[in-house]
CSV table of C-alpha atoms in Angstrom, one decimal:
chain,number,residue,atom,x,y,z
A,239,MET,CA,-25.8,-20.3,-3.8
A,240,LEU,CA,-24.7,-22.6,-6.6
A,241,ARG,CA,-27.9,-23.2,-8.4
A,242,SER,CA,-26.8,-26.4,-10.1
A,243,ALA,CA,-28.3,-29.5,-8.7
A,244,VAL,CA,-26.7,-31.5,-5.9
A,245,PRO,CA,-24.7,-34.4,-7.3
A,246,PRO,CA,-26.8,-37.4,-8.4
A,247,ALA,CA,-25.4,-39.6,-5.6
A,248,ALA,CA,-25.2,-37.1,-2.8
A,249,PRO,CA,-24.3,-38.6,0.5
A,250,ALA,CA,-27.0,-39.5,2.9
A,251,PRO,CA,-27.6,-37.0,5.8
A,252,PRO,CA,-24.9,-37.4,8.4
A,253,GLY,CA,-25.5,-39.4,11.5
A,254,PRO,CA,-26.0,-37.9,14.9
A,255,LEU,CA,-22.4,-37.7,15.8
A,256,LEU,CA,-21.5,-35.9,12.5
A,257,ALA,CA,-24.5,-33.7,12.3
A,258,ALA,CA,-24.9,-32.7,15.9
A,259,VAL,CA,-26.4,-29.2,16.0
A,260,ALA,CA,-25.9,-26.9,18.9
A,261,LEU,CA,-27.4,-23.6,19.7
A,262,ALA,CA,-25.4,-21.7,22.3
A,263,LEU,CA,-25.9,-18.3,23.9
A,264,LEU,CA,-22.8,-16.1,24.3
A,265,VAL,CA,-22.5,-12.9,26.2
A,266,GLY,CA,-21.5,-10.2,23.7
A,267,CYS,CA,-19.4,-7.1,24.5
A,268,ARG,CA,-22.5,-5.2,25.6
A,269,GLY,CA,-23.8,-8.0,27.9
A,270,ALA,CA,-26.5,-9.1,25.5
A,271,GLU,CA,-27.0,-12.8,24.8
A,272,THR,CA,-25.9,-13.6,21.2
A,273,PRO,CA,-27.0,-16.9,19.6
A,274,VAL,CA,-24.3,-19.1,18.1
A,275,TYR,CA,-25.5,-21.9,15.8
A,276,THR,CA,-23.0,-24.7,15.1
A,277,THR,CA,-23.5,-27.6,12.8
A,278,GLN,CA,-21.3,-30.3,11.1
A,279,PHE,CA,-21.5,-32.1,7.8
A,280,VAL,CA,-19.2,-34.3,5.7
A,281,ALA,CA,-17.7,-33.1,2.4
A,282,PHE,CA,-14.4,-33.5,0.6
A,283,ASP,CA,-13.8,-36.7,2.7
A,284,ALA,CA,-13.8,-34.9,6.1
A,285,ALA,CA,-16.1,-33.3,8.6
A,286,VAL,CA,-16.8,-29.6,8.1
A,287,ASP,CA,-17.8,-27.4,11.0
A,288,LEU,CA,-19.8,-24.3,10.5
A,289,SER,CA,-20.6,-21.7,13.2
A,290,ILE,CA,-23.0,-18.8,12.6
A,291,VAL,CA,-23.3,-16.0,15.1
A,292,GLY,CA,-26.1,-13.6,15.7
A,293,LYS,CA,-28.9,-15.2,13.7
A,294,LEU,CA,-32.1,-16.9,14.9
A,295,LYS,CA,-32.0,-20.7,14.8
A,296,GLU,CA,-34.3,-21.0,11.8
A,297,ASP,CA,-32.3,-18.5,9.7
A,298,ALA,CA,-29.1,-20.1,10.7
A,299,GLN,CA,-30.4,-23.6,9.8
A,300,GLU,CA,-31.5,-22.5,6.4
A,301,ALA,CA,-28.2,-20.8,5.7
A,302,SER,CA,-26.1,-23.8,6.9
A,303,ALA,CA,-28.2,-26.2,4.8
A,304,GLU,CA,-27.4,-24.1,1.7
A,305,VAL,CA,-23.7,-24.1,2.6
A,306,GLU,CA,-23.8,-27.9,3.0
A,307,GLN,CA,-25.5,-28.4,-0.4
A,308,ASP,CA,-22.9,-26.1,-2.1
A,309,PHE,CA,-20.0,-28.0,-0.5
A,310,LEU,CA,-21.5,-31.3,-1.6
A,311,PHE,CA,-22.0,-30.0,-5.2
A,312,LEU,CA,-18.4,-28.7,-5.4
A,313,ASP,CA,-17.1,-32.0,-3.9
A,314,TYR,CA,-18.9,-33.8,-6.7
A,315,ALA,CA,-18.0,-31.3,-9.5
A,316,THR,CA,-14.3,-31.1,-8.7
A,317,ASP,CA,-13.7,-34.8,-8.0
A,318,ALA,CA,-10.9,-35.7,-10.5
A,319,TRP,CA,-11.2,-39.4,-10.1
A,320,ASP,CA,-14.8,-40.5,-9.7
A,321,PRO,CA,-17.3,-40.2,-12.6
A,322,GLY,CA,-18.5,-36.6,-12.9
A,323,PRO,CA,-17.8,-33.2,-14.5
A,324,MET,CA,-14.1,-33.2,-13.7
A,325,THR,CA,-13.4,-36.6,-15.0
A,326,ARG,CA,-15.2,-35.7,-18.3
A,327,VAL,CA,-13.0,-32.6,-18.6
A,328,ASN,CA,-9.9,-34.7,-18.1
A,329,GLU,CA,-11.1,-37.1,-20.8
A,330,LEU,CA,-11.6,-34.3,-23.3
A,331,LEU,CA,-8.5,-32.2,-22.7
A,332,PRO,CA,-6.0,-34.6,-24.3
A,333,LYS,CA,-8.0,-34.5,-27.6
A,334,GLY,CA,-6.9,-30.9,-28.2
A,335,GLU,CA,-10.3,-29.7,-29.4
A,336,PRO,CA,-12.3,-26.9,-27.7
A,337,PHE,CA,-15.3,-28.1,-25.7
A,338,ALA,CA,-17.9,-26.5,-23.4
A,339,ALA,CA,-16.7,-26.8,-19.9
A,340,PRO,CA,-19.0,-27.1,-16.9
A,341,PRO,CA,-19.8,-23.5,-15.8
A,342,SER,CA,-19.2,-24.3,-12.2
A,343,LEU,CA,-15.5,-25.1,-12.9
A,344,LEU,CA,-14.7,-22.1,-15.0
A,345,PRO,CA,-14.0,-19.6,-12.1
A,346,LEU,CA,-11.9,-22.3,-10.4
A,347,VAL,CA,-9.8,-22.8,-13.6
A,348,ARG,CA,-9.2,-19.0,-14.0
A,349,GLN,CA,-8.2,-18.5,-10.4
A,350,SER,CA,-5.9,-21.5,-10.5
A,351,GLN,CA,-4.2,-20.2,-13.6
A,352,ALA,CA,-3.6,-16.9,-11.9
A,353,LEU,CA,-2.2,-18.5,-8.8
A,354,ALA,CA,0.0,-20.9,-10.8
A,355,LEU,CA,1.5,-17.9,-12.6
A,356,LYS,CA,2.2,-16.1,-9.3
A,357,THR,CA,3.8,-19.1,-7.7
A,358,ARG,CA,6.0,-19.9,-10.8
A,359,ASP,CA,4.0,-23.1,-11.2
A,360,LEU,CA,4.9,-24.5,-7.8
A,361,PHE,CA,1.2,-24.6,-7.3
A,362,ASN,CA,0.2,-26.7,-10.3
A,363,PRO,CA,-3.2,-28.4,-10.6
A,364,ALA,CA,-2.2,-29.7,-14.1
A,365,ILE,CA,-0.1,-32.6,-12.6
A,366,GLY,CA,-2.9,-35.1,-12.1
A,367,HIS,CA,-1.0,-37.8,-13.9
A,368,LEU,CA,1.8,-37.5,-11.3
A,369,LEU,CA,-0.6,-37.7,-8.4
A,370,ARG,CA,-2.2,-40.8,-9.9
A,371,LEU,CA,1.3,-42.4,-10.4
A,372,TRP,CA,2.0,-41.9,-6.7
A,373,GLY,CA,-1.4,-43.3,-5.7
A,374,PHE,CA,-2.8,-40.0,-4.5
A,375,ASP,CA,-5.9,-40.4,-6.6
A,376,ALA,CA,-7.5,-42.1,-3.6
A,377,PRO,CA,-8.5,-40.5,-0.2
A,378,GLU,CA,-6.5,-43.1,1.6
A,379,PRO,CA,-3.4,-43.9,-0.4
A,380,GLU,CA,-2.2,-47.5,-0.3
A,381,CYS,CA,1.1,-48.5,1.3
A,382,ARG,CA,3.2,-49.5,-1.7
A,383,PRO,CA,6.7,-49.0,-3.2
A,384,PRO,CA,7.2,-45.5,-4.7
A,385,PRO,CA,6.9,-45.3,-8.5
A,386,ALA,CA,9.9,-46.2,-10.7
A,387,ALA,CA,12.3,-43.3,-11.3
A,388,ALA,CA,11.9,-43.7,-15.1
A,389,ALA,CA,8.1,-43.3,-14.8
A,390,ILE,CA,8.4,-40.2,-12.7
A,391,GLU,CA,11.0,-38.6,-15.0
A,392,ARG,CA,8.8,-39.3,-18.1
A,393,LEU,CA,5.9,-37.3,-16.6
A,394,VAL,CA,8.1,-34.5,-15.3
A,395,ALA,CA,9.6,-34.1,-18.8
A,396,GLN,CA,6.2,-33.5,-20.2
A,397,ALA,CA,6.0,-30.4,-17.9
A,398,PRO,CA,2.2,-29.8,-17.9
A,399,THR,CA,1.1,-26.4,-16.5
A,400,MET,CA,-2.1,-24.4,-16.2
A,401,ALA,CA,-0.7,-22.2,-19.0
A,402,ASP,CA,-1.5,-25.2,-21.3
A,403,LEU,CA,-5.2,-24.4,-20.9
A,404,TYR,CA,-7.1,-21.9,-23.0
A,405,LEU,CA,-10.5,-20.4,-22.1
A,406,ASP,CA,-12.7,-18.6,-24.6
A,407,GLY,CA,-16.0,-17.9,-22.8
A,408,ILE,CA,-17.1,-21.3,-21.7
A,409,MET,CA,-15.0,-23.1,-24.3
A,410,LEU,CA,-11.9,-24.9,-22.8
A,411,GLN,CA,-9.0,-26.4,-24.7
A,412,SER,CA,-5.5,-27.7,-24.0
A,413,ASP,CA,-2.5,-28.0,-26.4
A,414,SER,CA,-0.9,-30.6,-24.1
A,415,ALA,CA,-2.0,-34.1,-23.8
A,416,ALA,CA,0.0,-34.3,-20.5
A,417,VAL,CA,-2.5,-32.1,-18.6
A,418,ARG,CA,-4.7,-33.8,-16.1
A,419,LEU,CA,-6.5,-31.5,-13.7
A,420,ASP,CA,-6.7,-32.1,-10.0
A,421,PHE,CA,-7.8,-29.2,-7.8
A,422,ASP,CA,-7.1,-30.9,-4.5
A,423,GLY,CA,-4.7,-28.0,-3.5
A,424,ILE,CA,-7.3,-25.3,-3.8
A,425,GLU,CA,-10.8,-26.7,-3.9
A,426,ILE,CA,-11.4,-26.5,-0.1
A,427,GLY,CA,-10.4,-22.9,0.1
A,428,TYR,CA,-12.4,-22.1,-3.0
A,429,ALA,CA,-15.5,-23.7,-1.5
A,430,MET,CA,-15.1,-21.8,1.7
A,431,ASP,CA,-14.8,-18.5,-0.1
A,432,LEU,CA,-18.0,-19.2,-2.0
A,433,ALA,CA,-19.8,-20.2,1.2
A,434,MET,CA,-18.7,-17.0,3.0
A,435,SER,CA,-19.9,-14.9,0.0
A,436,ASN,CA,-23.3,-16.6,0.1
A,437,LEU,CA,-23.6,-16.2,3.9
A,438,ARG,CA,-22.8,-12.5,3.5
A,439,GLU,CA,-25.5,-12.1,0.9
A,440,ARG,CA,-27.9,-13.5,3.5
A,441,GLY,CA,-26.9,-10.7,5.9
A,442,ILE,CA,-24.7,-12.9,8.0
A,443,ARG,CA,-21.6,-11.1,9.2
A,444,HIS,CA,-20.0,-13.4,11.7
A,445,ALA,CA,-19.2,-17.1,10.9
A,446,MET,CA,-16.5,-19.7,10.8
A,447,LEU,CA,-15.9,-22.7,8.6
A,448,ASN,CA,-13.4,-25.4,9.8
A,449,ARG,CA,-12.3,-28.5,7.8
A,450,SER,CA,-9.6,-30.5,9.5
A,451,GLY,CA,-8.0,-27.4,10.9
A,452,ASP,CA,-8.2,-25.3,7.8
A,453,VAL,CA,-10.3,-22.3,8.7
A,454,ARG,CA,-12.1,-19.4,7.0
A,455,THR,CA,-13.7,-16.7,9.2
A,456,MET,CA,-15.6,-13.5,9.0
A,457,GLY,CA,-16.4,-11.2,11.8
A,458,ASP,CA,-16.0,-12.5,15.3
A,459,ARG,CA,-17.5,-14.9,17.9
A,460,ALA,CA,-19.9,-12.6,19.7
A,461,GLY,CA,-17.3,-9.9,20.4
A,462,ARG,CA,-14.4,-12.4,20.9
A,463,PRO,CA,-11.9,-13.7,18.3
A,464,TRP,CA,-12.1,-17.0,16.7
A,465,ARG,CA,-9.4,-19.2,18.1
A,466,VAL,CA,-7.5,-21.3,15.5
A,467,PRO,CA,-5.0,-24.0,16.7
A,468,VAL,CA,-1.9,-24.6,14.7
A,469,ARG,CA,-0.5,-28.2,14.9
A,470,ARG,CA,3.1,-29.2,15.5
A,471,GLY,CA,5.2,-30.3,12.7
A,472,SER,CA,4.9,-33.9,13.9
A,473,GLY,CA,1.1,-33.7,13.3
A,474,ALA,CA,0.5,-34.5,17.0
A,475,GLY,CA,-0.4,-31.8,19.5
A,476,VAL,CA,-0.9,-28.1,19.2
A,477,LEU,CA,2.0,-25.8,18.5
A,478,GLY,CA,0.1,-22.6,19.3
A,479,ILE,CA,-3.2,-20.6,18.9
A,480,ILE,CA,-4.0,-17.7,16.5
A,481,ASP,CA,-6.8,-15.3,17.5
A,482,VAL,CA,-8.5,-14.4,14.3
A,483,VAL,CA,-11.0,-11.6,13.7
A,484,GLY,CA,-12.5,-10.5,10.4
A,485,ASP,CA,-12.3,-11.8,6.9
A,486,MET,CA,-9.4,-14.3,7.3
A,487,ALA,CA,-8.2,-17.7,6.3
A,488,VAL,CA,-5.7,-20.0,8.0
A,489,PHE,CA,-4.5,-23.1,6.0
A,490,THR,CA,-1.8,-25.7,6.6
A,491,SER,CA,0.0,-28.0,4.3
A,492,SER,CA,1.9,-30.8,5.9
A,493,ILE,CA,3.5,-34.2,5.3
A,494,HIS,CA,0.9,-35.8,7.6
A,495,ALA,CA,-2.3,-34.7,6.0
A,496,ARG,CA,-2.4,-37.4,3.3
A,497,ASN,CA,0.5,-39.9,2.9
A,498,PHE,CA,1.7,-43.4,3.0
A,499,ILE,CA,4.7,-45.0,4.6
A,500,TYR,CA,6.8,-47.6,2.9
A,501,ASP,CA,10.0,-49.1,4.2
A,502,GLY,CA,10.1,-46.6,7.0
A,503,GLN,CA,9.8,-43.5,4.8
A,504,THR,CA,6.8,-41.2,4.6
A,505,TYR,CA,5.6,-40.2,1.1
A,506,HIS,CA,3.1,-37.3,1.1
A,507,ASP,CA,0.8,-35.8,-1.5
A,508,VAL,CA,2.4,-32.3,-1.9
A,509,ILE,CA,4.3,-33.1,-5.1
A,510,ASP,CA,7.1,-30.9,-6.4
A,511,PRO,CA,6.2,-30.5,-10.1
A,512,ARG,CA,9.9,-30.0,-10.9
A,513,SER,CA,11.1,-33.3,-9.5
A,514,GLY,CA,7.9,-35.3,-9.6
A,515,ARG,CA,8.5,-36.3,-6.0
A,516,PRO,CA,7.0,-35.2,-2.6
A,517,ALA,CA,8.4,-31.9,-1.5
A,518,ALA,CA,11.3,-32.2,0.8
A,519,GLY,CA,12.8,-30.1,3.7
A,520,LEU,CA,9.7,-29.0,5.5
A,521,GLN,CA,7.2,-30.8,7.8
A,522,ALA,CA,4.5,-28.2,7.6
A,523,VAL,CA,3.6,-24.7,6.3
A,524,THR,CA,0.8,-22.5,7.7
A,525,VAL,CA,-0.4,-19.5,5.9
A,526,MET,CA,-2.9,-16.9,7.2
A,527,HIS,CA,-4.3,-14.6,4.6
A,528,GLU,CA,-6.9,-11.9,4.5
A,529,GLY,CA,-9.9,-12.2,2.3
A,530,SER,CA,-9.2,-15.5,0.4
A,531,ALA,CA,-9.1,-19.0,1.6
A,532,ALA,CA,-8.3,-20.2,-2.0
A,533,VAL,CA,-5.1,-18.1,-1.9
A,534,ALA,CA,-4.1,-19.4,1.5
A,535,ASP,CA,-4.9,-23.0,0.4
A,536,ALA,CA,-2.8,-22.8,-2.8
A,537,ALA,CA,0.0,-20.8,-1.0
A,538,ALA,CA,0.5,-23.4,1.7
A,539,ASP,CA,1.3,-26.0,-0.9
A,540,ALA,CA,3.4,-23.7,-3.0
A,541,LEU,CA,5.5,-22.8,0.0
A,542,MET,CA,5.9,-26.4,0.9
A,543,VAL,CA,7.4,-27.0,-2.5
A,544,ALA,CA,9.5,-23.8,-2.4
A,545,GLY,CA,11.1,-24.7,0.9
A,546,LEU,CA,13.2,-22.5,3.2
A,547,LYS,CA,15.5,-21.3,0.4
A,548,ALA,CA,12.8,-20.0,-2.0
A,549,TRP,CA,9.7,-19.4,0.2
A,550,GLY,CA,10.3,-15.6,0.3
A,551,ASP,CA,10.0,-15.1,-3.5
A,552,ILE,CA,6.6,-16.9,-3.6
A,553,ALA,CA,5.4,-15.2,-0.4
A,554,GLN,CA,6.1,-11.8,-1.9
A,555,ARG,CA,4.5,-12.6,-5.2
A,556,LEU,CA,1.3,-13.6,-3.3
A,557,ASP,CA,1.5,-10.6,-0.9
A,558,LEU,CA,1.7,-12.9,2.1
A,559,ARG,CA,2.4,-11.5,5.6
A,560,TYR,CA,1.6,-14.3,7.9
A,561,VAL,CA,3.8,-17.4,7.2
A,562,LEU,CA,5.0,-20.2,9.4
A,563,LEU,CA,7.3,-23.0,8.2
A,564,ILE,CA,8.5,-26.0,10.3
A,565,ASP,CA,11.6,-27.7,9.0
A,566,ASP,CA,12.6,-31.3,9.2
A,567,ALA,CA,14.5,-30.6,12.5
A,568,GLY,CA,11.4,-29.2,14.1
A,569,THR,CA,12.5,-25.5,14.1
A,570,VAL,CA,9.6,-23.1,13.6
A,571,HIS,CA,10.3,-20.3,11.1
A,572,MET,CA,7.9,-17.4,11.2
A,573,THR,CA,7.5,-14.0,9.6
A,574,PRO,CA,7.5,-11.2,12.3
A,575,ALA,CA,3.8,-10.6,11.6
A,576,MET,CA,3.0,-14.3,12.2
A,577,ALA,CA,5.1,-14.3,15.4
A,578,GLU,CA,3.1,-11.5,16.8
A,579,ARG,CA,-0.2,-13.4,16.2
A,580,LEU,CA,0.7,-16.9,17.2
A,581,LYS,CA,0.5,-17.7,20.9
A,582,LEU,CA,2.9,-20.6,21.5
A,583,ILE,CA,1.8,-23.4,23.8
A,584,ASP,CA,5.4,-24.1,24.8
A,585,GLU,CA,7.5,-20.9,24.9
A,586,ARG,CA,10.7,-23.1,24.8
A,587,THR,CA,9.9,-23.9,21.1
A,588,ASP,CA,12.9,-23.3,18.8
A,589,VAL,CA,11.8,-20.3,16.7
A,590,ALA,CA,13.6,-18.4,13.9
A,591,LEU,CA,12.3,-15.3,12.4
A,592,LEU,CA,11.9,-15.0,8.6
A,593,ARG,CA,12.4,-11.7,6.9
A,594,LEU,CA,10.9,-10.4,3.7
A,595,GLU,CA,12.7,-7.6,1.9
A,596,THR,CA,9.5,-5.8,0.8
A,597,PRO,CA,6.8,-3.9,2.7
A,598,THR,CA,4.5,-6.9,2.5
A,599,ASP,CA,6.0,-8.0,5.8
A,600,THR,CA,4.9,-5.0,7.7
A,601,GLY,CA,2.0,-3.6,5.8
A,602,ASP,CA,-1.5,-4.9,4.9
A,603,ALA,CA,-1.8,-6.3,1.5
A,604,GLY,CA,-4.4,-8.5,-0.2
A,605,ALA,CA,-4.3,-10.9,-3.0
């Protein structure tokens, strides 16, 4: 568990509809009744569902309370816009002097640097100034005209990246005043990975976390797979179902998750660091990855930016096998491995297979 205190202004306990707790009994593969404890809490501006299998109610309640507190703390600690540790980090970085960074953020910085390098900076948490310019410093962006081209080009020319950060123990420093950190593209996956690690330390071997369709699992649901729906490119309706067993994560990046519409055009929050504008050419990307929700989270954004022409290079660098991309025409592009796992709701869906030139498309590989 993250032993730091819960944020000073932690949200009040969720109401009945958001904190409904269910205890179900499922018949396992040997016919024995297996308890499944399910609860819901609010963090990172959305409802988070947690299911724990095979534990007594009291133990499951205690474990889920710890997960909730950890999510709330990370929500507070990584918030790039409201007062807190992250905003103080962003205030100190432009000064160019080393300072003691919050210990809770250091692993996230290191992992983000590694993933930025692997994705050729298509995943780039250093572009917080661009996100604010577009109005994506708020959970619900306002409908307004897009930024002026000159303002976008000025920030793009500064080219901030995670390589502009230097860590020496707990001391953090940047040599670029253009860096403003925003971990929105990885913080949910990072929180899920920590939660699963903590549950595992408690002896829990079967659990699932779900936030707005982004999922992290371990084990199974009383002898049956976890069923994860994948939405259509339009954002409405289900494209198909993935049966998931084991230590897996399924994350989707799309133009519908957080956006605003102005003059009939949709502007979404997956910004291409190279152009300073929302990534174009794809409606959605879904990544399934073994062992790390943080990798799946960051990869989904990076592939949205890479697009159909360059997705393969990034997928190979991240050792991804299970990838699904939906282009602007609605065609579903999948790696063969993903095509084997996704059960389409409508078999008439227009599907094209994607091919990787390395063994990562047919063999297991972790990141």
